[in-house]
PDB file of C-alpha atoms in Angstrom:
ATOM      1  CA  MET V   1       5.246 -10.929  45.274  1.00  0.00           C
ATOM      2  CA  PRO V   2       6.014 -12.286  41.772  1.00  0.00           C
ATOM      3  CA  LYS V   3       5.621  -9.669  39.050  1.00  0.00           C
ATOM      4  CA  ASN V   4       3.463 -11.860  36.814  1.00  0.00           C
ATOM      5  CA  GLN V   5       0.723 -11.831  39.409  1.00  0.00           C
ATOM      6  CA  HIS V   6       0.171  -8.098  39.189  1.00  0.00           C
ATOM      7  CA  SER V   7      -2.428  -6.571  36.913  1.00  0.00           C
ATOM      8  CA  ASN V   8      -1.238  -4.941  33.702  1.00  0.00           C
ATOM      9  CA  ALA V   9      -2.984  -3.399  30.707  1.00  0.00           C
ATOM     10  CA  LYS V  10      -3.120  -6.779  28.929  1.00  0.00           C
ATOM     11  CA  ASN V  11      -4.365  -9.006  31.768  1.00  0.00           C
ATOM     12  CA  LEU V  12      -6.636  -6.466  33.503  1.00  0.00           C
ATOM     13  CA  GLN V  13      -9.869  -8.102  34.686  1.00  0.00           C
ATOM     14  CA  VAL V  14     -12.633  -5.636  33.778  1.00  0.00           C
ATOM     15  CA  LEU V  15     -15.945  -6.498  35.458  1.00  0.00           C
ATOM     16  CA  HIS V  16     -18.002  -3.564  34.165  1.00  0.00           C
ATOM     17  CA  GLU V  17     -17.404  -0.540  32.004  1.00  0.00           C
ATOM     18  CA  ASP V  18     -19.609   2.243  30.701  1.00  0.00           C
ATOM     19  CA  ASN V  19     -19.104   5.901  29.742  1.00  0.00           C
ATOM     20  CA  HIS V  20     -18.812   7.022  33.362  1.00  0.00           C
ATOM     21  CA  LEU V  21     -17.060   4.294  35.318  1.00  0.00           C
ATOM     22  CA  ILE V  22     -14.907   1.207  35.086  1.00  0.00           C
ATOM     23  CA  VAL V  23     -14.886  -1.609  37.653  1.00  0.00           C
ATOM     24  CA  VAL V  24     -11.964  -4.026  37.859  1.00  0.00           C
ATOM     25  CA  ASN V  25     -11.094  -7.170  39.788  1.00  0.00           C
ATOM     26  CA  LYS V  26      -7.943  -6.304  41.729  1.00  0.00           C
ATOM     27  CA  ARG V  27      -5.339  -9.014  42.117  1.00  0.00           C
ATOM     28  CA  PRO V  28      -3.658  -9.492  45.510  1.00  0.00           C
ATOM     29  CA  GLY V  29      -0.504  -7.383  45.490  1.00  0.00           C
ATOM     30  CA  ASP V  30      -1.891  -4.601  43.295  1.00  0.00           C
ATOM     31  CA  ILE V  31      -1.811  -1.178  44.936  1.00  0.00           C
ATOM     32  CA  VAL V  32      -4.791   0.997  44.041  1.00  0.00           C
ATOM     33  CA  GLN V  33      -2.939   4.322  44.285  1.00  0.00           C
ATOM     34  CA  GLY V  34       0.756   5.172  44.183  1.00  0.00           C
ATOM     35  CA  ASP V  35       2.673   4.900  47.448  1.00  0.00           C
ATOM     36  CA  LYS V  36       6.237   5.049  48.733  1.00  0.00           C
ATOM     37  CA  THR V  37       7.100   1.655  47.182  1.00  0.00           C
ATOM     38  CA  GLY V  38       7.079   3.261  43.755  1.00  0.00           C
ATOM     39  CA  ASP V  39       5.272   0.236  42.313  1.00  0.00           C
ATOM     40  CA  THR V  40       2.905   0.906  39.413  1.00  0.00           C
ATOM     41  CA  PRO V  41      -0.563   1.473  40.898  1.00  0.00           C
ATOM     42  CA  LEU V  42      -3.755  -0.052  39.530  1.00  0.00           C
ATOM     43  CA  SER V  43      -4.986   3.448  38.620  1.00  0.00           C
ATOM     44  CA  GLU V  44      -2.104   3.799  36.118  1.00  0.00           C
ATOM     45  CA  VAL V  45      -2.730   0.282  34.756  1.00  0.00           C
ATOM     46  CA  VAL V  46      -6.393   1.151  34.113  1.00  0.00           C
ATOM     47  CA  LYS V  47      -5.377   4.421  32.403  1.00  0.00           C
ATOM     48  CA  GLU V  48      -3.037   2.495  30.118  1.00  0.00           C
ATOM     49  CA  TYR V  49      -5.778  -0.040  29.372  1.00  0.00           C
ATOM     50  CA  LEU V  50      -8.217   2.748  28.409  1.00  0.00           C
ATOM     51  CA  LYS V  51      -5.578   4.570  26.364  1.00  0.00           C
ATOM     52  CA  VAL V  52      -4.892   1.455  24.288  1.00  0.00           C
ATOM     53  CA  LYS V  53      -8.524   0.329  24.026  1.00  0.00           C
ATOM     54  CA  TYR V  54      -9.799   3.674  22.751  1.00  0.00           C
ATOM     55  CA  ASP V  55      -6.553   4.734  21.030  1.00  0.00           C
ATOM     56  CA  LYS V  56      -6.561   7.944  23.076  1.00  0.00           C
ATOM     57  CA  PRO V  57      -3.882  10.572  22.544  1.00  0.00           C
ATOM     58  CA  GLY V  58      -2.587  12.422  25.602  1.00  0.00           C
ATOM     59  CA  ASN V  59      -3.652  11.843  29.195  1.00  0.00           C
ATOM     60  CA  VAL V  60      -6.587   9.648  30.173  1.00  0.00           C
ATOM     61  CA  TYR V  61      -8.892  10.928  32.940  1.00  0.00           C
ATOM     62  CA  LEU V  62      -9.394   8.481  35.806  1.00  0.00           C
ATOM     63  CA  GLY V  63     -10.619   9.191  39.331  1.00  0.00           C
ATOM     64  CA  VAL V  64      -9.810   6.960  42.302  1.00  0.00           C
ATOM     65  CA  VAL V  65     -13.019   6.455  44.297  1.00  0.00           C
ATOM     66  CA  HIS V  66     -11.967   4.017  47.044  1.00  0.00           C
ATOM     67  CA  ARG V  67      -9.166   1.632  47.933  1.00  0.00           C
ATOM     68  CA  LEU V  68      -8.569  -1.985  48.893  1.00  0.00           C
ATOM     69  CA  ASP V  69      -5.648  -3.128  51.043  1.00  0.00           C
ATOM     70  CA  ARG V  70      -2.714  -4.318  48.961  1.00  0.00           C
ATOM     71  CA  PRO V  71      -2.885  -8.018  49.998  1.00  0.00           C
ATOM     72  CA  THR V  72      -6.641  -8.284  49.351  1.00  0.00           C
ATOM     73  CA  SER V  73      -8.401  -8.906  46.041  1.00  0.00           C
ATOM     74  CA  GLY V  74     -11.706  -7.973  44.461  1.00  0.00           C
ATOM     75  CA  ILE V  75     -13.852  -5.110  43.252  1.00  0.00           C
ATOM     76  CA  VAL V  76     -12.396  -1.636  42.734  1.00  0.00           C
ATOM     77  CA  VAL V  77     -14.398   1.182  41.105  1.00  0.00           C
ATOM     78  CA  PHE V  78     -12.815   4.047  39.160  1.00  0.00           C
ATOM     79  CA  ALA V  79     -14.519   7.115  37.670  1.00  0.00           C
ATOM     80  CA  LYS V  80     -13.955   7.766  33.960  1.00  0.00           C
ATOM     81  CA  THR V  81     -15.430  11.273  33.964  1.00  0.00           C
ATOM     82  CA  SER V  82     -15.167  14.357  36.154  1.00  0.00           C
ATOM     83  CA  LYS V  83     -18.975  14.261  36.358  1.00  0.00           C
ATOM     84  CA  ALA V  84     -19.032  10.778  37.853  1.00  0.00           C
ATOM     85  CA  LEU V  85     -16.158  11.181  40.345  1.00  0.00           C
ATOM     86  CA  PRO V  86     -17.806  13.502  42.934  1.00  0.00           C
ATOM     87  CA  ARG V  87     -21.033  11.500  42.703  1.00  0.00           C
ATOM     88  CA  LEU V  88     -19.217   8.218  43.285  1.00  0.00           C
ATOM     89  CA  ASN V  89     -17.183   9.779  46.105  1.00  0.00           C
ATOM     90  CA  LYS V  90     -20.431  10.879  47.763  1.00  0.00           C
ATOM     91  CA  LEU V  91     -21.977   7.433  47.260  1.00  0.00           C
ATOM     92  CA  PHE V  92     -19.062   5.681  48.974  1.00  0.00           C
ATOM     93  CA  ALA V  93     -18.643   8.314  51.702  1.00  0.00           C
ATOM     94  CA  GLU V  94     -22.330   8.202  52.638  1.00  0.00           C
ATOM     95  CA  ARG V  95     -22.476   4.390  52.473  1.00  0.00           C
ATOM     96  CA  GLY V  96     -24.810   4.334  49.502  1.00  0.00           C
ATOM     97  CA  THR V  97     -23.161   1.050  48.529  1.00  0.00           C
ATOM     98  CA  GLU V  98     -23.731  -2.512  49.712  1.00  0.00           C
ATOM     99  CA  LYS V  99     -20.368  -4.276  50.056  1.00  0.00           C
ATOM    100  CA  THR V 100     -19.997  -8.019  50.502  1.00  0.00           C
ATOM    101  CA  TYR V 101     -16.652  -9.678  51.161  1.00  0.00           C
ATOM    102  CA  TRP V 102     -15.481 -13.276  51.362  1.00  0.00           C
ATOM    103  CA  ALA V 103     -12.980 -14.144  54.092  1.00  0.00           C
ATOM    104  CA  VAL V 104     -11.277 -17.489  54.686  1.00  0.00           C
ATOM    105  CA  VAL V 105     -10.454 -18.071  58.357  1.00  0.00           C
ATOM    106  CA  LYS V 106      -8.662 -20.870  60.200  1.00  0.00           C
ATOM    107  CA  ASN V 107     -10.718 -20.715  63.403  1.00  0.00           C
ATOM    108  CA  LEU V 108     -14.490 -21.031  63.284  1.00  0.00           C
ATOM    109  CA  PRO V 109     -16.172 -18.143  65.151  1.00  0.00           C
ATOM    110  CA  ASN V 110     -18.322 -19.088  68.170  1.00  0.00           C
ATOM    111  CA  LYS V 111     -21.475 -18.308  66.186  1.00  0.00           C
ATOM    112  CA  THR V 112     -22.101 -19.301  62.566  1.00  0.00           C
ATOM    113  CA  GLU V 113     -23.583 -15.849  61.985  1.00  0.00           C
ATOM    114  CA  ASP V 114     -23.425 -12.658  63.977  1.00  0.00           C
ATOM    115  CA  THR V 115     -23.180  -8.879  63.871  1.00  0.00           C
ATOM    116  CA  LEU V 116     -19.931  -7.553  65.297  1.00  0.00           C
ATOM    117  CA  VAL V 117     -19.649  -4.116  66.854  1.00  0.00           C
ATOM    118  CA  HIS V 118     -16.203  -2.875  67.868  1.00  0.00           C
ATOM    119  CA  TRP V 119     -14.468   0.427  68.414  1.00  0.00           C
ATOM    120  CA  LEU V 120     -11.418   0.552  66.170  1.00  0.00           C
ATOM    121  CA  LYS V 121      -8.373   2.597  67.087  1.00  0.00           C
ATOM    122  CA  ARG V 122      -5.832   3.115  64.346  1.00  0.00           C
ATOM    123  CA  ASN V 123      -2.088   3.097  64.943  1.00  0.00           C
ATOM    124  CA  PRO V 124      -0.581   4.921  61.928  1.00  0.00           C
ATOM    125  CA  LYS V 125       3.007   3.918  62.774  1.00  0.00           C
ATOM    126  CA  GLN V 126       2.105   0.230  62.649  1.00  0.00           C
ATOM    127  CA  ASN V 127      -0.513   0.748  59.909  1.00  0.00           C
ATOM    128  CA  LYS V 128      -2.836  -1.331  62.053  1.00  0.00           C
ATOM    129  CA  SER V 129      -6.237  -0.948  63.721  1.00  0.00           C
ATOM    130  CA  TYR V 130      -7.046  -2.420  67.128  1.00  0.00           C
ATOM    131  CA  ALA V 131     -10.566  -3.639  67.901  1.00  0.00           C
ATOM    132  CA  HIS V 132     -11.942  -2.709  71.326  1.00  0.00           C
ATOM    133  CA  LYS V 133     -15.214  -3.919  72.847  1.00  0.00           C
ATOM    134  CA  LYS V 134     -15.898  -0.485  74.343  1.00  0.00           C
ATOM    135  CA  GLU V 135     -15.251   3.033  73.119  1.00  0.00           C
ATOM    136  CA  VAL V 136     -11.723   4.296  73.759  1.00  0.00           C
ATOM    137  CA  PRO V 137     -10.245   7.739  72.956  1.00  0.00           C
ATOM    138  CA  ASP V 138      -9.851   8.388  69.199  1.00  0.00           C
ATOM    139  CA  SER V 139     -11.697   5.210  68.257  1.00  0.00           C
ATOM    140  CA  LYS V 140     -14.371   4.805  65.575  1.00  0.00           C
ATOM    141  CA  LYS V 141     -17.401   2.539  65.708  1.00  0.00           C
ATOM    142  CA  ALA V 142     -17.154  -0.410  63.319  1.00  0.00           C
ATOM    143  CA  ILE V 143     -20.031  -2.734  62.399  1.00  0.00           C
ATOM    144  CA  LEU V 144     -20.128  -5.804  60.181  1.00  0.00           C
ATOM    145  CA  ALA V 145     -22.348  -8.853  59.811  1.00  0.00           C
ATOM    146  CA  TYR V 146     -20.914 -12.250  58.900  1.00  0.00           C
ATOM    147  CA  ARG V 147     -22.226 -15.720  58.228  1.00  0.00           C
ATOM    148  CA  LEU V 148     -20.553 -19.057  57.601  1.00  0.00           C
ATOM    149  CA  ILE V 149     -21.224 -20.133  54.015  1.00  0.00           C
ATOM    150  CA  LYS V 150     -18.823 -23.058  53.537  1.00  0.00           C
ATOM    151  CA  GLU V 151     -16.662 -25.432  55.554  1.00  0.00           C
ATOM    152  CA  LEU V 152     -13.415 -26.383  53.847  1.00  0.00           C
ATOM    153  CA  ASN V 153     -10.962 -29.086  54.950  1.00  0.00           C
ATOM    154  CA  ASN V 154      -8.988 -26.878  57.332  1.00  0.00           C
ATOM    155  CA  TYR V 155     -10.657 -23.520  56.914  1.00  0.00           C
ATOM    156  CA  TYR V 156     -14.002 -21.753  56.946  1.00  0.00           C
ATOM    157  CA  LEU V 157     -15.461 -19.369  54.385  1.00  0.00           C
ATOM    158  CA  LEU V 158     -17.309 -16.401  55.835  1.00  0.00           C
ATOM    159  CA  GLU V 159     -19.466 -13.952  53.918  1.00  0.00           C
ATOM    160  CA  VAL V 160     -19.133 -10.478  55.399  1.00  0.00           C
ATOM    161  CA  ASP V 161     -21.479  -7.535  54.889  1.00  0.00           C
ATOM    162  CA  LEU V 162     -19.741  -4.295  55.744  1.00  0.00           C
ATOM    163  CA  LYS V 163     -21.911  -1.739  57.543  1.00  0.00           C
ATOM    164  CA  THR V 164     -19.168   0.845  58.109  1.00  0.00           C
ATOM    165  CA  GLY V 165     -15.939   1.507  56.236  1.00  0.00           C
ATOM    166  CA  ARG V 166     -13.011   1.639  58.653  1.00  0.00           C
ATOM    167  CA  HIS V 167      -9.277   1.104  58.219  1.00  0.00           C
ATOM    168  CA  HIS V 168      -8.559  -2.665  58.102  1.00  0.00           C
ATOM    169  CA  GLN V 169     -12.036  -3.194  59.532  1.00  0.00           C
ATOM    170  CA  ILE V 170     -12.735  -6.810  58.533  1.00  0.00           C
ATOM    171  CA  ARG V 171      -9.181  -7.890  59.295  1.00  0.00           C
ATOM    172  CA  SER V 172      -9.250  -6.259  62.731  1.00  0.00           C
ATOM    173  CA  GLN V 173     -12.769  -7.328  63.742  1.00  0.00           C
ATOM    174  CA  LEU V 174     -12.390 -10.985  62.716  1.00  0.00           C
ATOM    175  CA  SER V 175      -9.040 -11.086  64.513  1.00  0.00           C
ATOM    176  CA  GLY V 176     -10.818  -9.555  67.531  1.00  0.00           C
ATOM    177  CA  ILE V 177     -13.100 -12.614  67.799  1.00  0.00           C
ATOM    178  CA  GLY V 178     -10.199 -15.057  67.380  1.00  0.00           C
ATOM    179  CA  SER V 179     -10.730 -15.759  63.661  1.00  0.00           C
ATOM    180  CA  PRO V 180      -7.899 -14.033  61.790  1.00  0.00           C
ATOM    181  CA  ILE V 181      -7.944 -14.228  58.002  1.00  0.00           C
ATOM    182  CA  LYS V 182      -5.732 -16.847  56.331  1.00  0.00           C
ATOM    183  CA  GLY V 183      -2.310 -15.369  55.570  1.00  0.00           C
ATOM    184  CA  ASP V 184      -2.863 -12.193  57.601  1.00  0.00           C
ATOM    185  CA  LEU V 185       0.206 -12.194  59.846  1.00  0.00           C
ATOM    186  CA  LYS V 186      -0.437  -8.596  60.909  1.00  0.00           C
ATOM    187  CA  TYR V 187      -3.734  -9.651  62.507  1.00  0.00           C
ATOM    188  CA  GLY V 188      -2.776 -12.950  64.053  1.00  0.00           C
ATOM    189  CA  ALA V 189      -2.582 -15.610  61.331  1.00  0.00           C
ATOM    190  CA  ASN V 190       0.060 -18.195  62.208  1.00  0.00           C
ATOM    191  CA  ARG V 191       1.731 -18.027  58.808  1.00  0.00           C
ATOM    192  CA  SER V 192       1.737 -15.908  55.669  1.00  0.00           C
ATOM    193  CA  ASN V 193       0.623 -16.968  52.207  1.00  0.00           C
ATOM    194  CA  PRO V 194       3.566 -17.673  49.858  1.00  0.00           C
ATOM    195  CA  ASP V 195       2.587 -14.798  47.535  1.00  0.00           C
ATOM    196  CA  GLY V 196       2.039 -12.278  50.348  1.00  0.00           C
ATOM    197  CA  SER V 197      -1.745 -12.204  49.817  1.00  0.00           C
ATOM    198  CA  ILE V 198      -4.428 -12.659  52.436  1.00  0.00           C
ATOM    199  CA  HIS V 199      -7.665 -14.585  51.843  1.00  0.00           C
ATOM    200  CA  LEU V 200      -9.956 -11.555  51.857  1.00  0.00           C
ATOM    201  CA  HIS V 201     -11.876 -10.770  48.674  1.00  0.00           C
ATOM    202  CA  ALA V 202     -14.244  -7.912  47.827  1.00  0.00           C
ATOM    203  CA  ARG V 203     -16.830 -10.235  46.306  1.00  0.00           C
ATOM    204  CA  LYS V 204     -19.939  -8.174  45.543  1.00  0.00           C
ATOM    205  CA  LEU V 205     -20.901  -4.517  45.230  1.00  0.00           C
ATOM    206  CA  HIS V 206     -24.371  -3.076  44.749  1.00  0.00           C
ATOM    207  CA  PHE V 207     -25.199   0.589  44.185  1.00  0.00           C
ATOM    208  CA  ILE V 208     -27.333   2.941  42.137  1.00  0.00           C
ATOM    209  CA  HIS V 209     -25.400   4.194  39.112  1.00  0.00           C
ATOM    210  CA  PRO V 210     -24.536   7.842  39.861  1.00  0.00           C
ATOM    211  CA  VAL V 211     -25.416   9.082  36.363  1.00  0.00           C
ATOM    212  CA  LYS V 212     -27.836   6.536  34.869  1.00  0.00           C
ATOM    213  CA  LYS V 213     -29.686   6.125  38.186  1.00  0.00           C
ATOM    214  CA  GLU V 214     -30.075   2.382  37.547  1.00  0.00           C
ATOM    215  CA  PRO V 215     -29.177  -0.345  40.066  1.00  0.00           C
ATOM    216  CA  LEU V 216     -25.847  -2.017  39.403  1.00  0.00           C
ATOM    217  CA  THR V 217     -24.654  -5.266  40.997  1.00  0.00           C
ATOM    218  CA  ILE V 218     -21.122  -6.476  40.344  1.00  0.00           C
ATOM    219  CA  VAL V 219     -19.632  -9.836  41.389  1.00  0.00           C
ATOM    220  CA  ALA V 220     -15.887 -10.530  41.231  1.00  0.00           C
ATOM    221  CA  PRO V 221     -14.488 -14.038  40.660  1.00  0.00           C
ATOM    222  CA  VAL V 222     -12.029 -15.143  43.358  1.00  0.00           C
ATOM    223  CA  PRO V 223      -8.292 -15.448  42.602  1.00  0.00           C
ATOM    224  CA  LYS V 224      -6.936 -18.755  41.309  1.00  0.00           C
ATOM    225  CA  ASP V 225      -5.493 -20.809  44.145  1.00  0.00           C
ATOM    226  CA  PRO V 226      -6.464 -24.151  45.750  1.00  0.00           C
ATOM    227  CA  ILE V 227      -8.217 -22.583  48.768  1.00  0.00           C
ATOM    228  CA  TRP V 228     -10.262 -20.111  46.729  1.00  0.00           C
ATOM    229  CA  ASP V 229     -11.001 -22.857  44.165  1.00  0.00           C
ATOM    230  CA  ALA V 230     -12.562 -24.882  46.974  1.00  0.00           C
ATOM    231  CA  CYS V 231     -14.769 -21.909  47.933  1.00  0.00           C
ATOM    232  CA  SER V 232     -16.413 -21.338  44.579  1.00  0.00           C
TER     233      SER V 232
END
């Protein structure tokens, strides 16, 4: 993926920031936390951004609360204080958040809206989850609701509300009903996107602020490309 498409401290898209947390719009190709590739993770980019913005000497505190798959885009929340991190972790772990995604698919599902229930079994070697209609050993129940919100020339835009948070859940479940996400070769798309992205975007997040106790709703603009442009 071309370097200029990654987030850096100068082009970081900050959607919300207060004393306790910072929410950014992840670009496709950004990794949230460091991995074996050695590429600079988004967490380090955000630290650098905060260091420069507030002219901070020494290390900047930043807690990783959740992740998004590397080829996806959208909302990522980080904790700025050690007080906020365990509260945010609890919020995400106990599904105290409402997550809405946008997914562009080539094949229209049989129903324009539906709730999907699968049992997902993860294969760590392949870094892939398989969707089963019935429970199988070592599988986890996965639930999402989707609805068709726009018909494009050759594709369909689905809005997905995530009810559980499983590994590759949306990718696996949509593939399981014959509607793989555009560009997602791993889950059955017929070709990849030139930049290695997939058309899955963490669009909206709603939760009660862990410290202020006020409702917070964040919406992330979609990446710039002709397909996403046609969606918004």
